PDB file of C-alpha atoms and ligand atoms in Angstrom:
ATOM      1  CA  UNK A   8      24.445 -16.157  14.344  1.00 49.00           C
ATOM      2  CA  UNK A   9      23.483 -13.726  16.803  1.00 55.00           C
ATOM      3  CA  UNK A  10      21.855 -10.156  15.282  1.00 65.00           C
ATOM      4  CA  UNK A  11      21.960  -7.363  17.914  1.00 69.00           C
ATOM      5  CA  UNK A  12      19.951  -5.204  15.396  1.00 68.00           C
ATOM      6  CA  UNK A  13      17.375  -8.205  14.911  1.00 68.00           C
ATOM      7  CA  UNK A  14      17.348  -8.879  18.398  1.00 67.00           C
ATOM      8  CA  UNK A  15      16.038  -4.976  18.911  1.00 73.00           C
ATOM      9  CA  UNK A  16      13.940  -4.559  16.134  1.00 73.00           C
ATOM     10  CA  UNK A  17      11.629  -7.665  16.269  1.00 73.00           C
ATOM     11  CA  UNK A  18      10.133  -7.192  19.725  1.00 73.00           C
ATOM     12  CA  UNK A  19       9.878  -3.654  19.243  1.00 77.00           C
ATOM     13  CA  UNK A  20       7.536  -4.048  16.174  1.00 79.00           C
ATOM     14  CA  UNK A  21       6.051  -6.875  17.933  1.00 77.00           C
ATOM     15  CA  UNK A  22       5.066  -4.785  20.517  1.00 79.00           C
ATOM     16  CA  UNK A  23       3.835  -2.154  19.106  1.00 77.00           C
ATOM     17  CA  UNK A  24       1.660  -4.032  17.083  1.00 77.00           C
ATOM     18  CA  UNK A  25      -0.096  -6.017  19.739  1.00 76.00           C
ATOM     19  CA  UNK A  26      -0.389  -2.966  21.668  1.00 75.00           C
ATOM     20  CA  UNK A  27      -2.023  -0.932  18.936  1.00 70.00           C
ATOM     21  CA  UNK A  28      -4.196  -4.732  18.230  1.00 66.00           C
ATOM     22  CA  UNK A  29      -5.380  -4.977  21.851  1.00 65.00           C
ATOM     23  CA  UNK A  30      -6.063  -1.226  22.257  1.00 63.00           C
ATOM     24  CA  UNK A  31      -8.387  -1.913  19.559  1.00 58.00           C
ATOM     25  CA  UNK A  32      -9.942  -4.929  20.361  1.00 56.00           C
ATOM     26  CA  UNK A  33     -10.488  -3.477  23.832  1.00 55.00           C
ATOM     27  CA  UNK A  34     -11.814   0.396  23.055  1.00 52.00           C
ATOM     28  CA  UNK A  35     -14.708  -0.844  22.292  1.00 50.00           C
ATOM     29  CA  UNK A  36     -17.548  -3.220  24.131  1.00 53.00           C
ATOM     30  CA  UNK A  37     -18.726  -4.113  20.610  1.00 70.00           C
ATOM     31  CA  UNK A  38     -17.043  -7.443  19.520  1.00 81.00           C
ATOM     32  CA  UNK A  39     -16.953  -9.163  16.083  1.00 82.00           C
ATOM     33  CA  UNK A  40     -19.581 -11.433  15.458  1.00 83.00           C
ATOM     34  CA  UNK A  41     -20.445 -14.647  14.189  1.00 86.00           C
ATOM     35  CA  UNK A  42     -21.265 -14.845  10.548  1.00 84.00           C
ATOM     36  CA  UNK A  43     -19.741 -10.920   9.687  1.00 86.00           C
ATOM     37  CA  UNK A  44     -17.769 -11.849   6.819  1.00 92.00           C
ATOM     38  CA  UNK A  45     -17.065  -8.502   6.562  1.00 93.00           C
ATOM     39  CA  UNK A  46     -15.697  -7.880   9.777  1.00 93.00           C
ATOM     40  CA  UNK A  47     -14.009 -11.315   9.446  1.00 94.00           C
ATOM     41  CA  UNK A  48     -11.976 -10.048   6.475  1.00 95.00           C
ATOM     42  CA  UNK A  49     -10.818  -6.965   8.174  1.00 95.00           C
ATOM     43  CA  UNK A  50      -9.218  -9.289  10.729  1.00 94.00           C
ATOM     44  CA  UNK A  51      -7.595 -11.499   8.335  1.00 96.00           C
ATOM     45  CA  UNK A  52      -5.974  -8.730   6.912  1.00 97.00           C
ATOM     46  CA  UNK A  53      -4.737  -6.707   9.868  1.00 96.00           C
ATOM     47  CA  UNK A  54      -2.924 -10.192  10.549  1.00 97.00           C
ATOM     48  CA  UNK A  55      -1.801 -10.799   7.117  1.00 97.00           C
ATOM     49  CA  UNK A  56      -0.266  -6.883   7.342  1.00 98.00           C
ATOM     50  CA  UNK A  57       1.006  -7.411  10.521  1.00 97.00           C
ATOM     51  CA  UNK A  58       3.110 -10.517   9.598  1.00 98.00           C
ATOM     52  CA  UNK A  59       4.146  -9.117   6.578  1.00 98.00           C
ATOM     53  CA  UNK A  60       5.479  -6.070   8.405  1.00 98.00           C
ATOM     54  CA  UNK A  61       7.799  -8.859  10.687  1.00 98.00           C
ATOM     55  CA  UNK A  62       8.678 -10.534   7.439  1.00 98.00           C
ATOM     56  CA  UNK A  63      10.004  -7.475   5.112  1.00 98.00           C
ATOM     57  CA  UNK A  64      12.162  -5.947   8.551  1.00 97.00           C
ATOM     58  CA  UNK A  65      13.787  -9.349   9.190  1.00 97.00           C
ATOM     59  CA  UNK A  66      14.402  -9.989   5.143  1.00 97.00           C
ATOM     60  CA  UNK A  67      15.808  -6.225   5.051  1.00 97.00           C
ATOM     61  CA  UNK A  68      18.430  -7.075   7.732  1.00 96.00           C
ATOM     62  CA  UNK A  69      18.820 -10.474   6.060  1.00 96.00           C
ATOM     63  CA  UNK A  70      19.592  -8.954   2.114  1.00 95.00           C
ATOM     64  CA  UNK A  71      20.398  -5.108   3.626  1.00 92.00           C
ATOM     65  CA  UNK A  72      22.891  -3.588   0.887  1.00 91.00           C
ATOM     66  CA  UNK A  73      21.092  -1.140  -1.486  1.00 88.00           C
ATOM     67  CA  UNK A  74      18.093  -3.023  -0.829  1.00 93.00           C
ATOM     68  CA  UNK A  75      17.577  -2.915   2.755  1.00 95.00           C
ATOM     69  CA  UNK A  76      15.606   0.429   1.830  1.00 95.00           C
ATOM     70  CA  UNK A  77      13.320  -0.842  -0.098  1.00 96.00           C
ATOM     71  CA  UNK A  78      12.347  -3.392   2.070  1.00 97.00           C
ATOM     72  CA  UNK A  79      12.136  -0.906   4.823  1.00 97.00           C
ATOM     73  CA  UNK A  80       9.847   0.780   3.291  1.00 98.00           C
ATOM     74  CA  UNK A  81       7.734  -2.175   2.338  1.00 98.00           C
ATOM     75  CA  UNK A  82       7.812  -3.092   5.546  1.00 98.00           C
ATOM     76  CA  UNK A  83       6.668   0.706   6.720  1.00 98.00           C
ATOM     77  CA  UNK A  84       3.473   0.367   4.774  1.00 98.00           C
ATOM     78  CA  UNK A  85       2.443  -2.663   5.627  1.00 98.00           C
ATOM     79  CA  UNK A  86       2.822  -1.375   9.290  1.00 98.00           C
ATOM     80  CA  UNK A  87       0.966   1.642   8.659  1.00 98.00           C
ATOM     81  CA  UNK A  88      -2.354  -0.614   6.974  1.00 98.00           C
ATOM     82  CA  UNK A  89      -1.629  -2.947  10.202  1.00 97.00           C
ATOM     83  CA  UNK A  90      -2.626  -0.090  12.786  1.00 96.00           C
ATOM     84  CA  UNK A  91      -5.493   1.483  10.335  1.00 96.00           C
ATOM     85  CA  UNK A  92      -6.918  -2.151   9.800  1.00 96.00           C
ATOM     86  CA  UNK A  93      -7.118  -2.630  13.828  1.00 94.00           C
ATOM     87  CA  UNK A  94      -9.278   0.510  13.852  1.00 94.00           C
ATOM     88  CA  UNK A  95     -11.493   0.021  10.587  1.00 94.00           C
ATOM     89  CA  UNK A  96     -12.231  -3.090  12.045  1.00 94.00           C
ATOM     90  CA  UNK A  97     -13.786  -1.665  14.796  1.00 93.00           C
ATOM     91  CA  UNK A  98     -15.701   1.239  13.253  1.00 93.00           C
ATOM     92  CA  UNK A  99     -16.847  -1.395  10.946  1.00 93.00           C
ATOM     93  CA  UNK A 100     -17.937  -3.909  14.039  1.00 92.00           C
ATOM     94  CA  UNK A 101     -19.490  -0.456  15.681  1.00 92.00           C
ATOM     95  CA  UNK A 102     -21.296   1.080  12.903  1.00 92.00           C
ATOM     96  CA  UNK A 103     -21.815  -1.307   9.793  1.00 89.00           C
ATOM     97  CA  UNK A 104     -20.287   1.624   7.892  1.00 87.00           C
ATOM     98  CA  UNK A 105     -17.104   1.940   5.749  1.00 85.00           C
ATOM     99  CA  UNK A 106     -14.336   3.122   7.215  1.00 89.00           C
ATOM    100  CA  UNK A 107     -13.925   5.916   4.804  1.00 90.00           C
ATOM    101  CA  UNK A 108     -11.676   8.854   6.728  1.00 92.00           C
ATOM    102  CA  UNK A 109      -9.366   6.047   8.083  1.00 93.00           C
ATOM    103  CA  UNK A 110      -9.036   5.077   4.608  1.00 94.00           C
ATOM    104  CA  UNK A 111      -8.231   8.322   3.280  1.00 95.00           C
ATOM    105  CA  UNK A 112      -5.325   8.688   5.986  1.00 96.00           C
ATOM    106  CA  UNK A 113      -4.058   5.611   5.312  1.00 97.00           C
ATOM    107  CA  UNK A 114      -3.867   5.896   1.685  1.00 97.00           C
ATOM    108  CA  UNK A 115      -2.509   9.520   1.637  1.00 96.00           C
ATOM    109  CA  UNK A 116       0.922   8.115   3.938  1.00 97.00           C
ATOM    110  CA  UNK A 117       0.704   4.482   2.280  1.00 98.00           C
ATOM    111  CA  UNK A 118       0.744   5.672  -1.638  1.00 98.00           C
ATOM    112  CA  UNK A 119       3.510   7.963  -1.894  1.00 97.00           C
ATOM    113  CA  UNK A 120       5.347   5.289  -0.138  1.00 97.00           C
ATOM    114  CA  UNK A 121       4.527   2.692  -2.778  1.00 97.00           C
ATOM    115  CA  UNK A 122       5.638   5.525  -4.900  1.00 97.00           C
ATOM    116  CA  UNK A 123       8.810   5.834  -3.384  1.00 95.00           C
ATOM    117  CA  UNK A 124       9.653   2.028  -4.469  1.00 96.00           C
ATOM    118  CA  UNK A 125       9.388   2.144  -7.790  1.00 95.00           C
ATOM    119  CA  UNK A 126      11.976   5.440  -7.134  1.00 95.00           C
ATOM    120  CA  UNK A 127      13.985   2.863  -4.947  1.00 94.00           C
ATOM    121  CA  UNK A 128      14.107  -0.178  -6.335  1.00 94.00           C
ATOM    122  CA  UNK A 129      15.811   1.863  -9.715  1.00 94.00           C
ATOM    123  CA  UNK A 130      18.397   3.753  -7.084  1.00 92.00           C
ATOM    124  CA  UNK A 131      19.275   0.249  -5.766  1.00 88.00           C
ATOM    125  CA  UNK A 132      20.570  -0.305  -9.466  1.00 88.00           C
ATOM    126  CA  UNK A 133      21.837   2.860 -11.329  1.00 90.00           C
ATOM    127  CA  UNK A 134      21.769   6.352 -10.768  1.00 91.00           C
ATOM    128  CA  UNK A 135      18.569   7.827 -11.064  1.00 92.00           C
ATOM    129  CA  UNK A 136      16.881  11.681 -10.851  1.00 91.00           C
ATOM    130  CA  UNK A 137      14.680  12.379  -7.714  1.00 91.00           C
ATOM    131  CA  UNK A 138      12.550  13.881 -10.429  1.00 93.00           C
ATOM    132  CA  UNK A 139      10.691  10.242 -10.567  1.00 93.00           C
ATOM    133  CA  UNK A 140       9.808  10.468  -6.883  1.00 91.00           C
ATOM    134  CA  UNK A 141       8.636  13.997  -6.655  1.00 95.00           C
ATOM    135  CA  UNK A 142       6.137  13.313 -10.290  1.00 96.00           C
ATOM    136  CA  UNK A 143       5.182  10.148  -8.759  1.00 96.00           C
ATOM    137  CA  UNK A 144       4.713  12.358  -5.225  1.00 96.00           C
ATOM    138  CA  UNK A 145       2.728  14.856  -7.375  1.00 97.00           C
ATOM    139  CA  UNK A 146       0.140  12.441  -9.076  1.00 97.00           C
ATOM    140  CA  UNK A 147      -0.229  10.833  -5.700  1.00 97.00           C
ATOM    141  CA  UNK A 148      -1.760  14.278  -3.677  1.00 97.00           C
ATOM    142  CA  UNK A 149      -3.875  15.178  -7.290  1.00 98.00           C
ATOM    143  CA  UNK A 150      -5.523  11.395  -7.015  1.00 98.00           C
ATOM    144  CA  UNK A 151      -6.418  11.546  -2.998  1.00 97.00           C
ATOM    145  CA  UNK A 152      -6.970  14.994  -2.026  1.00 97.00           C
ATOM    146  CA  UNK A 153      -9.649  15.473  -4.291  1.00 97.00           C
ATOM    147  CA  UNK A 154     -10.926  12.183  -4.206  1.00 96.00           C
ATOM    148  CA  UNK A 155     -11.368  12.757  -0.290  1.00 96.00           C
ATOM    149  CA  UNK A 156     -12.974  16.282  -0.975  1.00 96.00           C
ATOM    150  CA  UNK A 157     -15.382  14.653  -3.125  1.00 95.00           C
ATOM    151  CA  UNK A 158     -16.200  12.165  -0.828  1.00 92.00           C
ATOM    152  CA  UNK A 159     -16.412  13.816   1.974  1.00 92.00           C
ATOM    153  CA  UNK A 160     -18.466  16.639   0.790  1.00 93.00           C
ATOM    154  CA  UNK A 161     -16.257  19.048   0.622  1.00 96.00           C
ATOM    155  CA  UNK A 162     -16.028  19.110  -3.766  1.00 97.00           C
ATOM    156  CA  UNK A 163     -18.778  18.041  -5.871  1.00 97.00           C
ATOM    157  CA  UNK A 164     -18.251  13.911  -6.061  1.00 96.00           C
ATOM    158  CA  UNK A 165     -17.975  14.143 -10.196  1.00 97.00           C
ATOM    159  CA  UNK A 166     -15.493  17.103  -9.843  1.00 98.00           C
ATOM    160  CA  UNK A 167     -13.672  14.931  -7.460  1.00 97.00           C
ATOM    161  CA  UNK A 168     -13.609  11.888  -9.283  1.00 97.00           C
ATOM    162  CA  UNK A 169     -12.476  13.499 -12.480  1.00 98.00           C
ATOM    163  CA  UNK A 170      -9.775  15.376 -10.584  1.00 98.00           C
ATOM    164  CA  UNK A 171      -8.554  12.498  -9.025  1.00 98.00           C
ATOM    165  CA  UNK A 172      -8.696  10.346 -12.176  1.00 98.00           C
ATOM    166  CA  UNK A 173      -6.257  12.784 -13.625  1.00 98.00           C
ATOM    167  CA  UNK A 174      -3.985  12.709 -11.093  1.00 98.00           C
ATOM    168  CA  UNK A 175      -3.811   8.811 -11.554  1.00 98.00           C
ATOM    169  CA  UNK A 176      -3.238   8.374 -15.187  1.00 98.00           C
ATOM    170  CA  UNK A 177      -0.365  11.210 -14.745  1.00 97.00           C
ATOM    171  CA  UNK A 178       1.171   8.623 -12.113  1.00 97.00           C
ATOM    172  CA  UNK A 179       0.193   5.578 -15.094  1.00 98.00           C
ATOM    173  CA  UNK A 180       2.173   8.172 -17.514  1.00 97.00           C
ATOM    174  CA  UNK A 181       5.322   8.590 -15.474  1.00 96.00           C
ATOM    175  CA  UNK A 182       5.473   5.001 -14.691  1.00 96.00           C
ATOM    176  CA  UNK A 183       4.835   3.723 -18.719  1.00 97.00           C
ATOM    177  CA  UNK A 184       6.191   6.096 -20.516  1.00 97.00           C
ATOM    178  CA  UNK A 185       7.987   8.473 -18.050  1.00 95.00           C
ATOM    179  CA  UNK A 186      11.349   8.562 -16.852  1.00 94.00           C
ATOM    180  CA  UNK A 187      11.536   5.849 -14.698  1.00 94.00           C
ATOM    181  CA  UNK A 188       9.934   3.436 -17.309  1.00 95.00           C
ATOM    182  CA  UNK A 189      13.295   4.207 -19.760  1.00 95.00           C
ATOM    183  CA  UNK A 190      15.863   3.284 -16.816  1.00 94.00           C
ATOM    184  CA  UNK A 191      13.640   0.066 -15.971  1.00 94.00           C
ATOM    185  CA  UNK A 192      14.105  -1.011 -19.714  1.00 94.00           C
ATOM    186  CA  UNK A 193      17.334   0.056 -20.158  1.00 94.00           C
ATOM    187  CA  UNK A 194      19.569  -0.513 -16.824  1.00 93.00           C
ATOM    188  CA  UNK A 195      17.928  -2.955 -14.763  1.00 92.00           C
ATOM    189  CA  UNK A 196      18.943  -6.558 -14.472  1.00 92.00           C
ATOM    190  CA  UNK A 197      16.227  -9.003 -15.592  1.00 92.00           C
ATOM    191  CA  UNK A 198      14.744  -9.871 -11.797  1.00 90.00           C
ATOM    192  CA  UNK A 199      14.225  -5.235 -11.352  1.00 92.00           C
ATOM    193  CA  UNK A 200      12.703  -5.572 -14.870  1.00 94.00           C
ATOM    194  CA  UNK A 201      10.423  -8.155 -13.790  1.00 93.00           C
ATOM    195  CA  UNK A 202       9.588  -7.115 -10.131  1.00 93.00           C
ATOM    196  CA  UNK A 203       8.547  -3.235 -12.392  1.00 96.00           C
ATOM    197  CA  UNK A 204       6.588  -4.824 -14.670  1.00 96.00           C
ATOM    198  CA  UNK A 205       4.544  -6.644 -11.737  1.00 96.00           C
ATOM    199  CA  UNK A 206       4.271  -3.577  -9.688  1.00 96.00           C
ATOM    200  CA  UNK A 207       3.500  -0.969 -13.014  1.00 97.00           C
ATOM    201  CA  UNK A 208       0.034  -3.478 -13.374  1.00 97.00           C
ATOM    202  CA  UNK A 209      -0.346  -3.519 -10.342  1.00 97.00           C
ATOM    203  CA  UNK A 210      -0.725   0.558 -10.329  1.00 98.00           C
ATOM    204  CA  UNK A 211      -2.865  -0.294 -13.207  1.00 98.00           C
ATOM    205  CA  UNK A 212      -5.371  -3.027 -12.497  1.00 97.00           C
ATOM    206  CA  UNK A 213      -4.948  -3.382  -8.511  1.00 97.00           C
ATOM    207  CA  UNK A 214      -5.247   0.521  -8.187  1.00 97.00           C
ATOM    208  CA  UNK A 215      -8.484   0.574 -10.436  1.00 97.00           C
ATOM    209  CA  UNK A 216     -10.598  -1.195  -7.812  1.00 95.00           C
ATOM    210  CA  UNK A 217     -10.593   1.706  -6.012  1.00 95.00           C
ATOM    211  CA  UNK A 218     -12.148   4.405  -8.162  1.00 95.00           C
ATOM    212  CA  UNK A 219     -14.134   1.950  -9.284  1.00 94.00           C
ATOM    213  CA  UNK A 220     -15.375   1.447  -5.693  1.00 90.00           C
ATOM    214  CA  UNK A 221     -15.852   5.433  -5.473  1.00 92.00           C
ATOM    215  CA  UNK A 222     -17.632   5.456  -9.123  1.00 92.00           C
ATOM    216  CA  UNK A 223     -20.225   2.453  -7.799  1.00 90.00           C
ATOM    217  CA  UNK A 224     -20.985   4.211  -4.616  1.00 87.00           C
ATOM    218  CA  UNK A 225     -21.731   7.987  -5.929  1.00 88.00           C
ATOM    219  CA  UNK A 226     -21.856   8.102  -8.982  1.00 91.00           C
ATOM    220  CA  UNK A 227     -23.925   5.040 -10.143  1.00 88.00           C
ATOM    221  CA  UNK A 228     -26.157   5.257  -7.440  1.00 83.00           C
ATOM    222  CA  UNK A 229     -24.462   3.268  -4.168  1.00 81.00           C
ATOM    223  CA  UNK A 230     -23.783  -0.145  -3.695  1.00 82.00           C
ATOM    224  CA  UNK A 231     -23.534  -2.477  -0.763  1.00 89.00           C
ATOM    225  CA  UNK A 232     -20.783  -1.528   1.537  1.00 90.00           C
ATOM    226  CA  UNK A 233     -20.382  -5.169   2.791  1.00 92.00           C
ATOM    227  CA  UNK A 234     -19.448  -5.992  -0.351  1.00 90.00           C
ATOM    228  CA  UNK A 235     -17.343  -3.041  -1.540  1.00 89.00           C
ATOM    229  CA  UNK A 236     -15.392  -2.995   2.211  1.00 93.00           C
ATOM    230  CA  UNK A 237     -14.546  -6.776   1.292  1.00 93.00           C
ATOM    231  CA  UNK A 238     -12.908  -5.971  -2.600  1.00 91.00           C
ATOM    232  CA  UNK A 239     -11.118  -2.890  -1.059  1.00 93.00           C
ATOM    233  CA  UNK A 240      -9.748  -5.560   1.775  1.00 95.00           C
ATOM    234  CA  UNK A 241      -8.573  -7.677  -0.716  1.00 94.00           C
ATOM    235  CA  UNK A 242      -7.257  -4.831  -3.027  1.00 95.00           C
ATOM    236  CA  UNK A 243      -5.019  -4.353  -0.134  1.00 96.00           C
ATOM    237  CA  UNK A 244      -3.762  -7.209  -0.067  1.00 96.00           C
ATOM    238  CA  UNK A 245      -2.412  -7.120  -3.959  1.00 96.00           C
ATOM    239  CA  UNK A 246      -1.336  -3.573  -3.847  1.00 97.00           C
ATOM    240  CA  UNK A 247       0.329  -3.314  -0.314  1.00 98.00           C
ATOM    241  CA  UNK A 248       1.319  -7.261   0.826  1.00 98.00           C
ATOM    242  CA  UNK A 249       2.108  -8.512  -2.869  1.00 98.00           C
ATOM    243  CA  UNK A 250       3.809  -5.557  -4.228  1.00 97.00           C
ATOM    244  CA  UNK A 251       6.237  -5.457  -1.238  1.00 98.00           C
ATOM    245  CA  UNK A 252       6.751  -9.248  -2.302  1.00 98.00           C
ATOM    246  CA  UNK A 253       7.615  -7.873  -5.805  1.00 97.00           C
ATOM    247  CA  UNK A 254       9.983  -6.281  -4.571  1.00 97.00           C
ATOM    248  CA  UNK A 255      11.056  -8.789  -2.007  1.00 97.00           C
ATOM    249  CA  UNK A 256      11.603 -10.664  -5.154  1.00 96.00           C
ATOM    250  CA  UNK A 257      14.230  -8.299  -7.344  1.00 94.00           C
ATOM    251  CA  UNK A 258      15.781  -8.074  -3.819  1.00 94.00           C
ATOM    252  CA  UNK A 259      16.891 -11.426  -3.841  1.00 94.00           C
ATOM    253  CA  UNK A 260      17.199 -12.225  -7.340  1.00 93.00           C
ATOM    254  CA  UNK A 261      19.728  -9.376  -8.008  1.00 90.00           C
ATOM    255  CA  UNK A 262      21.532 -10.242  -4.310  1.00 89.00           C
ATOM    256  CA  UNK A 263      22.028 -13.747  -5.827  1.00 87.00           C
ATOM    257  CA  UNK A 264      23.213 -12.659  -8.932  1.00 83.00           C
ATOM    258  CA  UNK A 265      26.234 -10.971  -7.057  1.00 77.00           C
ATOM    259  CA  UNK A 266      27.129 -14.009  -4.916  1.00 71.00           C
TER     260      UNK A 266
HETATM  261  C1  RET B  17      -2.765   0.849  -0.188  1.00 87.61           C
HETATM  262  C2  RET B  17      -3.719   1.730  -0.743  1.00 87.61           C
HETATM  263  C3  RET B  17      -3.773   2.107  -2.061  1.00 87.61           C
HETATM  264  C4  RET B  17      -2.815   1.571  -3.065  1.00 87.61           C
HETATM  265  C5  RET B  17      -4.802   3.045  -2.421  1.00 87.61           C
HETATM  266  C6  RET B  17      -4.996   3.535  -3.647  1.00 87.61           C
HETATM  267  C7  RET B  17      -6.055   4.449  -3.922  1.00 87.61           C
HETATM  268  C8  RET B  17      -6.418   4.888  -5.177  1.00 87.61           C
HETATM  269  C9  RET B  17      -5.724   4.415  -6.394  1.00 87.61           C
HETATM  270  C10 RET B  17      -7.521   5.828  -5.290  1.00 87.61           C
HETATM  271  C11 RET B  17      -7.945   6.342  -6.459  1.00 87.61           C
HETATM  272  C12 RET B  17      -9.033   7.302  -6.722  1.00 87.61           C
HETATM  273  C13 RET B  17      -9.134   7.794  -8.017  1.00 87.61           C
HETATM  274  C14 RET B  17      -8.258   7.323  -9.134  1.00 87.61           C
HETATM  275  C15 RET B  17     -10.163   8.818  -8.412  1.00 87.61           C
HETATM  276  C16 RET B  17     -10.746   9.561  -7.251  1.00 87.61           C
HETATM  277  C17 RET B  17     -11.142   8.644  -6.171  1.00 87.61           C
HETATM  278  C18 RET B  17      -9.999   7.782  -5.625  1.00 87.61           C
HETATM  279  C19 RET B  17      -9.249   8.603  -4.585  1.00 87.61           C
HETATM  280  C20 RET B  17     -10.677   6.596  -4.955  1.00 87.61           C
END
């Protein structure tokens, strides 16, 4: 069957994605070499986030309905990590150094995204308060903002860290215990309950590689950034290309159950 809006919205992403790759690739004279395993793994994931971004448009025009949001928006952050990975690759090929203001950006238009989903993947169910999203929104700016002060200099690093730890077991709260966590258990079909579950540990154990990362490098007297630039890499990959396949998931399942 022929899609017009498929037929639009592929090449366009497609474009702008090898666009944004080769503008990358070619800014610089420095190229990845042989044997950086490091710079190896940023590659592998701007590709991974890349295809993923094809995969969650054309399975949002696929499903669509109440859940063609969702997916959207799945689709919007692994897009987003795409066009930061193309450039963190390079300032990693250039400099040996973490990427650690791309990063930041990324995370602070990436994470109240994810946040949105667990807001989204309830409205695609039942009615449900914006007060989730703007909480979730909330926790989200108290984690980052300081975290970035601290790391940038800007905010003592402890001060930062603790700050910033706050802000992320208020999002754990909300998510457990809060609001949200009530309509998951009580309203949503079994695939939503199961596709929550999967993304609230996610929050929980995929998130904590992170501050971990931030609590190795300042506050316990550094660590390797080779190493730590390859966990964070594959952190990505659980808590931006996996948790859009959680939803992916509850998409389907509760599509199905319809049919
Ligand atoms: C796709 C990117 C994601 C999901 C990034 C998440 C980032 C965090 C969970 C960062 C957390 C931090 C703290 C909890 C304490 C302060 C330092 C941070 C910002 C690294």
């Amino acid at each position: 069957m022929f899609n017009k809006k498929r037929f639009i919205v592929t090449p366009a992403v497609v474009t702008g994605l090898l666009v944004a790759g080769t503008s990358a690739f070619a800014g610089d004279s420095t190229m990845l070499q042989s044997g950086d395993f490091v710079g190896y793994s940023f590659w592998l994931i701007s590709m991974a986030l890349a295809a993923s971004t094809i995969f969650f448009l054309m399975e949002s025009l696929r499903i669509g309905g109440k859940w063609a949001t969702s997916l959207t928006v799945s689709a919007l952050v692994t897009f987003i990590a795409a066009f930061h990975y193309f450039y963190m690759r390079e300032v990693w090929v250039a400099t040996g150094d973490t990427p650690t203001d791309f990063r930041y950006i990324d995370w602070l238009l990436t994470v109240p995204l994810l946040m949105i989903e667990f807001y989204l993947i309830l409205a695609a169910i039942t009615k449900v308060s914006g007060g989730i999203f703007w909480r979730l929104l909330i926790g989200t700016l108290v984690m980052l903002i300081p975290g970035y002060m601290g790391e940038a200099g800007y905010l003592n690093v402890t001060v930062g860290f603790a700050i910033g730890m706050l802000g992320w077991a208020y999002i754990l709260y909300e998510i457990f215990f809060g609001e949200a966590s009530k309509v998951a258990a009580t309203e949503a079909p079994p695939a939503v309950q199961k596709a929550y579950t999967l993304m609230k540990w996610t929050v929980t154990v995929g998130w904590a590689i992170y501050p971990i990362g931030y609590f190795l490098g300042y506050l316990a007297g550094g660590t390797d950034v080779g190493t730590l630039n390859i966990v964070y890499n594959l952190a990505d990959v659980l808590n931006k290309i996996a948790f859009g396949l959680f939803i992916w998931y509850a998409a389907n399942e509760a599509t199905a159950a319809k049919e």
